[in-house]
Short mmCIF file of C-alpha atoms in Angstrom, two decimals:
data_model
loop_
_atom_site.label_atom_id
_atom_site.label_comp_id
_atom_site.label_asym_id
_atom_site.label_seq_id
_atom_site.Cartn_x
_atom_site.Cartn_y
_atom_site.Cartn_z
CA UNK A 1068 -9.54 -17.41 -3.26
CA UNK A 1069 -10.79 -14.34 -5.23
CA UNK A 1070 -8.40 -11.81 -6.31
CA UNK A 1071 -8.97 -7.78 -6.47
CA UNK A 1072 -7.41 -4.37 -7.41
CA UNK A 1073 -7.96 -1.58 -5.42
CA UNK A 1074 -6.92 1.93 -4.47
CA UNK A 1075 -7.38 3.04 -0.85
CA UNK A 1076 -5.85 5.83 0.81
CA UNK A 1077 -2.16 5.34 2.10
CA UNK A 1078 -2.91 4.24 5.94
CA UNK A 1079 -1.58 7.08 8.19
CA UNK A 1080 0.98 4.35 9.41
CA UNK A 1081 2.83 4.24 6.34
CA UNK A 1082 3.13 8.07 5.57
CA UNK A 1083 7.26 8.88 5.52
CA UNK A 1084 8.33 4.48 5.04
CA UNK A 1085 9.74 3.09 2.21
CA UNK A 1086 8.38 0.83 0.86
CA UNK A 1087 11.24 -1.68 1.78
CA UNK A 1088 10.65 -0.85 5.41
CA UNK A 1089 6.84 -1.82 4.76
CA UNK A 1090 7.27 -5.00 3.17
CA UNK A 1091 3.72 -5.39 2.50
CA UNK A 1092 4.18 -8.62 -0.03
CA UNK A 1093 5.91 -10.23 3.05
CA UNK A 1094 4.02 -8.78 6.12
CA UNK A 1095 0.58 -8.43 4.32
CA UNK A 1096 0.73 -10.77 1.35
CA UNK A 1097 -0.50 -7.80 -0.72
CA UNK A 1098 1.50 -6.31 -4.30
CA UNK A 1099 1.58 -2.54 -4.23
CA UNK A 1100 1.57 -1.98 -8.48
CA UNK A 1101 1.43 1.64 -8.42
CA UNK A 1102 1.01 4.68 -6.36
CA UNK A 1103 -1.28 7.79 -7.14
CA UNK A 1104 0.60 11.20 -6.09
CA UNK A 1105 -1.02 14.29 -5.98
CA UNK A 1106 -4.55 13.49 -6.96
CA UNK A 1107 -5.75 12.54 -10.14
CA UNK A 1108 -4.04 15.20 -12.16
CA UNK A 1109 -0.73 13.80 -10.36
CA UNK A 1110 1.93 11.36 -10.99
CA UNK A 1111 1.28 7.56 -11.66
CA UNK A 1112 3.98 5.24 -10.37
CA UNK A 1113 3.64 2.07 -11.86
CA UNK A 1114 5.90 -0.52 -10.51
CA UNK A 1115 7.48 1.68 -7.60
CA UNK A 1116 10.64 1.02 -6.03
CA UNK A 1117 11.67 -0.44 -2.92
CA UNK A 1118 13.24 3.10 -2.20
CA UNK A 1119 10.00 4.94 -2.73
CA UNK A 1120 8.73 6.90 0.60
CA UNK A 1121 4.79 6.95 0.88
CA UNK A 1122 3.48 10.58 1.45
CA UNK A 1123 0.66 11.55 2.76
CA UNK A 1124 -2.54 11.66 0.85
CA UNK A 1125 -0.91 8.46 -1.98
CA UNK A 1126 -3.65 6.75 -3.58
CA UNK A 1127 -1.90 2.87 -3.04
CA UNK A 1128 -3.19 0.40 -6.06
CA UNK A 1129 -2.88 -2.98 -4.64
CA UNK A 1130 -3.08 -6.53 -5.72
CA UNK A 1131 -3.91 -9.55 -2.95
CA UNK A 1132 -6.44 -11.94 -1.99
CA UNK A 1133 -9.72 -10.44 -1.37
CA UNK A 1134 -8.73 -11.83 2.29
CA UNK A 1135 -5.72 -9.86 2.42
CA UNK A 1136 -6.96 -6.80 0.81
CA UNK A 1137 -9.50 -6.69 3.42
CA UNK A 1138 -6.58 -6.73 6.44
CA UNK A 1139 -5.00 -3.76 4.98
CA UNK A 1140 -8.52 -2.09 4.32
CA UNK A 1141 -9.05 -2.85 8.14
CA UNK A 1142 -5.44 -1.85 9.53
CA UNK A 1143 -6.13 0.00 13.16
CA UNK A 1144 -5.18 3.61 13.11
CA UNK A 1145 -3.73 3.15 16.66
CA UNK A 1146 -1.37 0.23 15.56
CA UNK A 1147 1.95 0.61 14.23
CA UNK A 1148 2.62 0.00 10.63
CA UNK A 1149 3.12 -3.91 9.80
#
């Protein structure tokens, strides 16, 4: 399969979760590499932690499948986080 980069907005869902609670390589199949805080002027997390919350309004740079990219692109509002 086709592999991707790409920044989306943090899902609603996983505003206030660590990224431990989210487990998105296990759940997902997806690597979160870094996380964009506070626009583009903000701070760059490469490699975040397992402890790292996600706040609202994180830009999320992930690695996957195009496959699995697309299920986090397409995660329901109305669902609870994975």
């Amino acid at each position: 399969p086709g592999y991707s980069i790409i920044e989306i907005k943090a899902p609603a869902q996983f505003v206030g979760r660590s990224l431990r609670e989210l487990a998105l390589r296990n759940r997902l199949q997806v690597q979160l590499i870094g996380i964009q805080r506070g626009g583009l002027d903000g701070e760059l997390k490469i490699v975040p932690r397992a402890e790292d919350v996600i706040e609202d309004g994180d830009l999320m740079i992930l690695l996957g499948a195009e496959h699995d990219l697309d299920r986090v692109r397409d995660i329901d509002l109305h669902r609870p986080a994975p």
